[in-house]
Amino acid sequence: MPASEFDLIGRFFKRPAPAGMLGVGDDCALFTPPAGMAVATSKDLLLEGRHFFPDVDPEALGHKSLAVNLSDLAAMGAQPVGCLLGLALPAERAEPEWLSAFARGFLALADAHACPLLGGDTTRSDAGLAISVTVFGAVPAAQALRRDAARPGDDIWVSGFLGAADAALAIMQRRWPDSRGSLAALRPALERPDPQVALGLALRGVAHAGIDISDGLLQDLGHILEASGCGAVLQEADLPIAPALAGWPAEQVRAAALGGGDVYQLCFTAPVAMRQGVWQAGEQSGARVTRIGSVIAERRLTVLDAAGQPLPDLPSGFDHFC
Ligand code: ADP
Ligand code: MG
């Protein structure tokens, strides 16, 4: 790595590590997980042109690069401990202006969640910008919100609202006309997602299974059902639709809510006897939680419309390989 890139890391990404940790500057970072806890770790790779527009605001991109990873910790009920940042930088991004905005967005979210940047790797790229973040968290193993932990009879819940990120993307890609001028209200969900870490922590010992809705509600709930060997019935009328989608054509709203990805909210299951506990977890963490259906023993996924009829042709989520 050229000397100037060491300077860039030192200038933009090196922060004093918290007490007891060794951060940026050595061959490895060192930290000790809290006693008795399992380490939860996850990595997401973001590629220019595939996961973000080349002209995206660098501060928002820094925020989102970490947010999508924190969302995975949230979905497991894990407390953030630290993170690593891998950057493949085209020449035009290895500029102080771009890097300082990116670092500002990244580090502000890292500070907000006490998730210090402990290291990473940086290289020049001739093939666009690539960002790879690894997060580390801590969770008592028995309380992790695993995908295989749903049980027939559980309620199915989601946090926040559905549909906004997908609608923003459709408008920005000119697949949907923005006839109502909703883009400004929809865009923050796509570009500045708010990972539900506090809710994930509050759901320890309350919820059974959890997942974040990064690939769309039906696809991600499908992962829980597959892993748990069961099925689900959802009530369309109970879905918490993003307020900015009020008045949009019903078909578009349905597709965005059921199939739209990039929703850094949680979908989780909990026993009926825990309803009060889920409401309290929502209140305690400042998250809106909505009950949208039930887990059933039979392995099928049905969405009932307001008249109680099953929806035909359910939209599937986003799958990189389809
Ligand atoms: P190595 O040769 O061991 O890979 P590097 O020269 O790549 O070390 O990195 C030097 C130090 O800077 C290491 O502590 C590494 O973790 C850190 N570092 C490199 N790139 C980044 C980055 N993008 N963000 C944070 N820390 C980084
Ligand atoms: Mg290196």
PDB file of N, CA, C and O and ligand atoms in Angstrom, residues 1 5-6 9-10 12-14 23-29 83-89 99 102 106 117-123 132, ligand 1:
ATOM      1  N   MET A   1       0.857  -1.201   0.000  1.00  0.00           N
ATOM      2  CA  MET A   1       0.000   0.000   0.000  1.00  0.00           C
ATOM      3  C   MET A   1       0.893   1.251   0.000  1.00  0.00           C
ATOM      4  O   MET A   1       1.792   1.356   0.828  1.00  0.00           O
ATOM      5  N   GLU A   5      -1.637   6.182   1.344  1.00  0.00           N
ATOM      6  CA  GLU A   5      -2.834   5.497   1.843  1.00  0.00           C
ATOM      7  C   GLU A   5      -2.740   5.201   3.340  1.00  0.00           C
ATOM      8  O   GLU A   5      -3.746   5.213   4.028  1.00  0.00           O
ATOM      9  N   PHE A   6      -1.514   4.953   3.831  1.00  0.00           N
ATOM     10  CA  PHE A   6      -1.353   4.873   5.292  1.00  0.00           C
ATOM     11  C   PHE A   6      -1.791   6.193   5.913  1.00  0.00           C
ATOM     12  O   PHE A   6      -2.471   6.214   6.944  1.00  0.00           O
ATOM     13  N   ILE A   9      -5.562   6.431   6.022  1.00  0.00           N
ATOM     14  CA  ILE A   9      -6.157   5.621   7.096  1.00  0.00           C
ATOM     15  C   ILE A   9      -5.940   6.311   8.439  1.00  0.00           C
ATOM     16  O   ILE A   9      -6.856   6.476   9.239  1.00  0.00           O
ATOM     17  N   GLY A  10      -4.687   6.746   8.657  1.00  0.00           N
ATOM     18  CA  GLY A  10      -4.372   7.422   9.906  1.00  0.00           C
ATOM     19  C   GLY A  10      -5.249   8.653  10.103  1.00  0.00           C
ATOM     20  O   GLY A  10      -5.715   8.936  11.200  1.00  0.00           O
ATOM     21  N   PHE A  12      -8.274   9.448   8.571  1.00  0.00           N
ATOM     22  CA  PHE A  12      -9.735   9.354   8.554  1.00  0.00           C
ATOM     23  C   PHE A  12     -10.301   8.198   9.373  1.00  0.00           C
ATOM     24  O   PHE A  12     -11.441   8.247   9.806  1.00  0.00           O
ATOM     25  N   PHE A  13      -9.542   7.140   9.549  1.00  0.00           N
ATOM     26  CA  PHE A  13     -10.140   5.953  10.170  1.00  0.00           C
ATOM     27  C   PHE A  13      -9.534   5.571  11.502  1.00  0.00           C
ATOM     28  O   PHE A  13     -10.048   4.712  12.189  1.00  0.00           O
ATOM     29  N   LYS A  14      -8.402   6.179  11.853  1.00  0.00           N
ATOM     30  CA  LYS A  14      -7.755   5.788  13.111  1.00  0.00           C
ATOM     31  C   LYS A  14      -8.324   6.592  14.268  1.00  0.00           C
ATOM     32  O   LYS A  14      -8.249   7.826  14.266  1.00  0.00           O
ATOM     33  N   GLY A  23      -6.670  -1.312  18.665  1.00  0.00           N
ATOM     34  CA  GLY A  23      -7.385  -0.978  17.431  1.00  0.00           C
ATOM     35  C   GLY A  23      -6.473  -0.839  16.232  1.00  0.00           C
ATOM     36  O   GLY A  23      -5.480  -1.557  16.105  1.00  0.00           O
ATOM     37  N   VAL A  24      -6.794   0.124  15.339  1.00  0.00           N
ATOM     38  CA  VAL A  24      -6.048   0.331  14.092  1.00  0.00           C
ATOM     39  C   VAL A  24      -4.574   0.569  14.378  1.00  0.00           C
ATOM     40  O   VAL A  24      -4.222   1.321  15.286  1.00  0.00           O
ATOM     41  N   GLY A  25      -3.678  -0.073  13.603  1.00  0.00           N
ATOM     42  CA  GLY A  25      -2.256   0.231  13.695  1.00  0.00           C
ATOM     43  C   GLY A  25      -1.361  -0.963  13.894  1.00  0.00           C
ATOM     44  O   GLY A  25      -0.158  -0.861  13.692  1.00  0.00           O
ATOM     45  N   ASP A  26      -1.895  -2.102  14.279  1.00  0.00           N
ATOM     46  CA  ASP A  26      -1.035  -3.290  14.411  1.00  0.00           C
ATOM     47  C   ASP A  26      -1.497  -4.331  13.391  1.00  0.00           C
ATOM     48  O   ASP A  26      -2.358  -4.068  12.556  1.00  0.00           O
ATOM     49  N   ASP A  27      -0.887  -5.508  13.446  1.00  0.00           N
ATOM     50  CA  ASP A  27      -1.253  -6.532  12.462  1.00  0.00           C
ATOM     51  C   ASP A  27      -2.648  -7.103  12.706  1.00  0.00           C
ATOM     52  O   ASP A  27      -3.324  -7.514  11.776  1.00  0.00           O
ATOM     53  N   CYS A  28      -3.034  -7.152  13.948  1.00  0.00           N
ATOM     54  CA  CYS A  28      -4.387  -7.593  14.313  1.00  0.00           C
ATOM     55  C   CYS A  28      -4.944  -6.637  15.357  1.00  0.00           C
ATOM     56  O   CYS A  28      -4.189  -6.000  16.095  1.00  0.00           O
ATOM     57  N   ALA A  29      -6.248  -6.568  15.440  1.00  0.00           N
ATOM     58  CA  ALA A  29      -6.898  -5.902  16.569  1.00  0.00           C
ATOM     59  C   ALA A  29      -7.081  -6.938  17.681  1.00  0.00           C
ATOM     60  O   ALA A  29      -7.123  -8.143  17.409  1.00  0.00           O
ATOM     61  N   CYS A  83     -15.834  -3.395  14.859  1.00  0.00           N
ATOM     62  CA  CYS A  83     -15.989  -3.712  13.439  1.00  0.00           C
ATOM     63  C   CYS A  83     -14.674  -3.518  12.689  1.00  0.00           C
ATOM     64  O   CYS A  83     -13.739  -2.875  13.184  1.00  0.00           O
ATOM     65  N   LEU A  84     -14.615  -4.122  11.508  1.00  0.00           N
ATOM     66  CA  LEU A  84     -13.481  -3.996  10.589  1.00  0.00           C
ATOM     67  C   LEU A  84     -14.011  -3.478   9.259  1.00  0.00           C
ATOM     68  O   LEU A  84     -15.121  -3.827   8.855  1.00  0.00           O
ATOM     69  N   LEU A  85     -13.189  -2.685   8.559  1.00  0.00           N
ATOM     70  CA  LEU A  85     -13.628  -2.073   7.297  1.00  0.00           C
ATOM     71  C   LEU A  85     -12.650  -2.399   6.181  1.00  0.00           C
ATOM     72  O   LEU A  85     -11.468  -2.038   6.252  1.00  0.00           O
ATOM     73  N   GLY A  86     -13.121  -3.082   5.140  1.00  0.00           N
ATOM     74  CA  GLY A  86     -12.317  -3.336   3.948  1.00  0.00           C
ATOM     75  C   GLY A  86     -12.756  -2.401   2.833  1.00  0.00           C
ATOM     76  O   GLY A  86     -13.950  -2.280   2.564  1.00  0.00           O
ATOM     77  N   LEU A  87     -11.781  -1.730   2.220  1.00  0.00           N
ATOM     78  CA  LEU A  87     -12.108  -0.768   1.159  1.00  0.00           C
ATOM     79  C   LEU A  87     -11.276  -1.058  -0.078  1.00  0.00           C
ATOM     80  O   LEU A  87     -10.038  -1.113   0.006  1.00  0.00           O
ATOM     81  N   ALA A  88     -11.919  -1.256  -1.223  1.00  0.00           N
ATOM     82  CA  ALA A  88     -11.229  -1.283  -2.511  1.00  0.00           C
ATOM     83  C   ALA A  88     -11.587   0.023  -3.208  1.00  0.00           C
ATOM     84  O   ALA A  88     -12.742   0.225  -3.605  1.00  0.00           O
ATOM     85  N   LEU A  89     -10.606   0.934  -3.289  1.00  0.00           N
ATOM     86  CA  LEU A  89     -10.891   2.328  -3.669  1.00  0.00           C
ATOM     87  C   LEU A  89     -10.396   2.658  -5.068  1.00  0.00           C
ATOM     88  O   LEU A  89      -9.192   2.606  -5.327  1.00  0.00           O
ATOM     89  N   LEU A  99     -13.270  10.649   1.181  1.00  0.00           N
ATOM     90  CA  LEU A  99     -12.992   9.782   2.330  1.00  0.00           C
ATOM     91  C   LEU A  99     -13.447  10.390   3.646  1.00  0.00           C
ATOM     92  O   LEU A  99     -13.953   9.677   4.513  1.00  0.00           O
ATOM     93  N   PHE A 102     -17.193   9.919   3.841  1.00  0.00           N
ATOM     94  CA  PHE A 102     -17.509   8.502   4.080  1.00  0.00           C
ATOM     95  C   PHE A 102     -17.219   8.141   5.544  1.00  0.00           C
ATOM     96  O   PHE A 102     -18.033   7.528   6.236  1.00  0.00           O
ATOM     97  N   PHE A 106     -19.712   6.776   8.570  1.00  0.00           N
ATOM     98  CA  PHE A 106     -19.412   5.467   9.178  1.00  0.00           C
ATOM     99  C   PHE A 106     -19.172   5.613  10.677  1.00  0.00           C
ATOM    100  O   PHE A 106     -19.762   4.912  11.505  1.00  0.00           O
ATOM    101  N   LEU A 117     -14.330   1.121  15.280  1.00  0.00           N
ATOM    102  CA  LEU A 117     -13.630   0.591  14.108  1.00  0.00           C
ATOM    103  C   LEU A 117     -12.240   0.163  14.570  1.00  0.00           C
ATOM    104  O   LEU A 117     -11.411   0.988  14.955  1.00  0.00           O
ATOM    105  N   LEU A 118     -11.973  -1.155  14.524  1.00  0.00           N
ATOM    106  CA  LEU A 118     -10.749  -1.691  15.119  1.00  0.00           C
ATOM    107  C   LEU A 118      -9.682  -2.039  14.098  1.00  0.00           C
ATOM    108  O   LEU A 118      -8.559  -2.401  14.468  1.00  0.00           O
ATOM    109  N   GLY A 119     -10.023  -1.958  12.801  1.00  0.00           N
ATOM    110  CA  GLY A 119      -9.032  -2.289  11.786  1.00  0.00           C
ATOM    111  C   GLY A 119      -9.690  -2.476  10.443  1.00  0.00           C
ATOM    112  O   GLY A 119     -10.879  -2.184  10.278  1.00  0.00           O
ATOM    113  N   GLY A 120      -8.901  -2.962   9.485  1.00  0.00           N
ATOM    114  CA  GLY A 120      -9.464  -3.170   8.162  1.00  0.00           C
ATOM    115  C   GLY A 120      -8.384  -3.414   7.151  1.00  0.00           C
ATOM    116  O   GLY A 120      -7.249  -3.798   7.486  1.00  0.00           O
ATOM    117  N   ASP A 121      -8.706  -3.197   5.895  1.00  0.00           N
ATOM    118  CA  ASP A 121      -7.731  -3.317   4.836  1.00  0.00           C
ATOM    119  C   ASP A 121      -8.138  -2.352   3.734  1.00  0.00           C
ATOM    120  O   ASP A 121      -9.328  -2.105   3.521  1.00  0.00           O
ATOM    121  N   THR A 122      -7.131  -1.789   3.046  1.00  0.00           N
ATOM    122  CA  THR A 122      -7.400  -0.787   2.026  1.00  0.00           C
ATOM    123  C   THR A 122      -6.537  -1.086   0.816  1.00  0.00           C
ATOM    124  O   THR A 122      -5.347  -1.357   0.968  1.00  0.00           O
ATOM    125  N   THR A 123      -7.158  -1.056  -0.360  1.00  0.00           N
ATOM    126  CA  THR A 123      -6.385  -1.285  -1.573  1.00  0.00           C
ATOM    127  C   THR A 123      -6.942  -0.427  -2.712  1.00  0.00           C
ATOM    128  O   THR A 123      -8.090   0.025  -2.641  1.00  0.00           O
ATOM    129  N   SER A 132     -16.360  -3.706   2.303  1.00  0.00           N
ATOM    130  CA  SER A 132     -16.688  -4.927   3.041  1.00  0.00           C
ATOM    131  C   SER A 132     -16.516  -4.639   4.522  1.00  0.00           C
ATOM    132  O   SER A 132     -15.423  -4.300   4.966  1.00  0.00           O
TER     133      SER A 132
HETATM  134  P1  ADP B   1      -1.362  -5.367   7.044  1.00  0.00           P
HETATM  135  O1  ADP B   1      -0.175  -5.202   6.168  1.00  0.00           O
HETATM  136  O2  ADP B   1      -1.111  -6.085   8.323  1.00  0.00           O
HETATM  137  O3  ADP B   1      -2.584  -5.837   6.293  1.00  0.00           O
HETATM  138  P2  ADP B   1      -2.143  -2.703   6.638  1.00  0.00           P
HETATM  139  O4  ADP B   1      -0.961  -1.961   6.196  1.00  0.00           O
HETATM  140  O5  ADP B   1      -3.105  -3.183   5.598  1.00  0.00           O
HETATM  141  O6  ADP B   1      -1.693  -3.893   7.550  1.00  0.00           O
HETATM  142  O7  ADP B   1      -2.954  -1.833   7.668  1.00  0.00           O
HETATM  143  C1  ADP B   1      -2.311  -1.156   8.708  1.00  0.00           C
HETATM  144  C2  ADP B   1      -3.285  -0.937   9.823  1.00  0.00           C
HETATM  145  O8  ADP B   1      -4.349  -0.141   9.351  1.00  0.00           O
HETATM  146  C3  ADP B   1      -3.897  -2.227  10.365  1.00  0.00           C
HETATM  147  O9  ADP B   1      -4.074  -2.096  11.765  1.00  0.00           O
HETATM  148  C4  ADP B   1      -5.240  -2.291   9.682  1.00  0.00           C
HETATM  149  O10 ADP B   1      -6.181  -2.980  10.470  1.00  0.00           O
HETATM  150  C5  ADP B   1      -5.588  -0.813   9.543  1.00  0.00           C
HETATM  151  N1  ADP B   1      -6.444  -0.514   8.393  1.00  0.00           N
HETATM  152  C6  ADP B   1      -6.193  -0.686   7.078  1.00  0.00           C
HETATM  153  N2  ADP B   1      -7.209  -0.289   6.319  1.00  0.00           N
HETATM  154  C7  ADP B   1      -8.157   0.146   7.167  1.00  0.00           C
HETATM  155  C8  ADP B   1      -9.471   0.665   7.005  1.00  0.00           C
HETATM  156  N3  ADP B   1     -10.029   0.839   5.806  1.00  0.00           N
HETATM  157  N4  ADP B   1     -10.157   0.993   8.121  1.00  0.00           N
HETATM  158  C9  ADP B   1      -9.618   0.808   9.342  1.00  0.00           C
HETATM  159  N5  ADP B   1      -8.408   0.343   9.569  1.00  0.00           N
HETATM  160  C10 ADP B   1      -7.682  -0.006   8.492  1.00  0.00           C
END
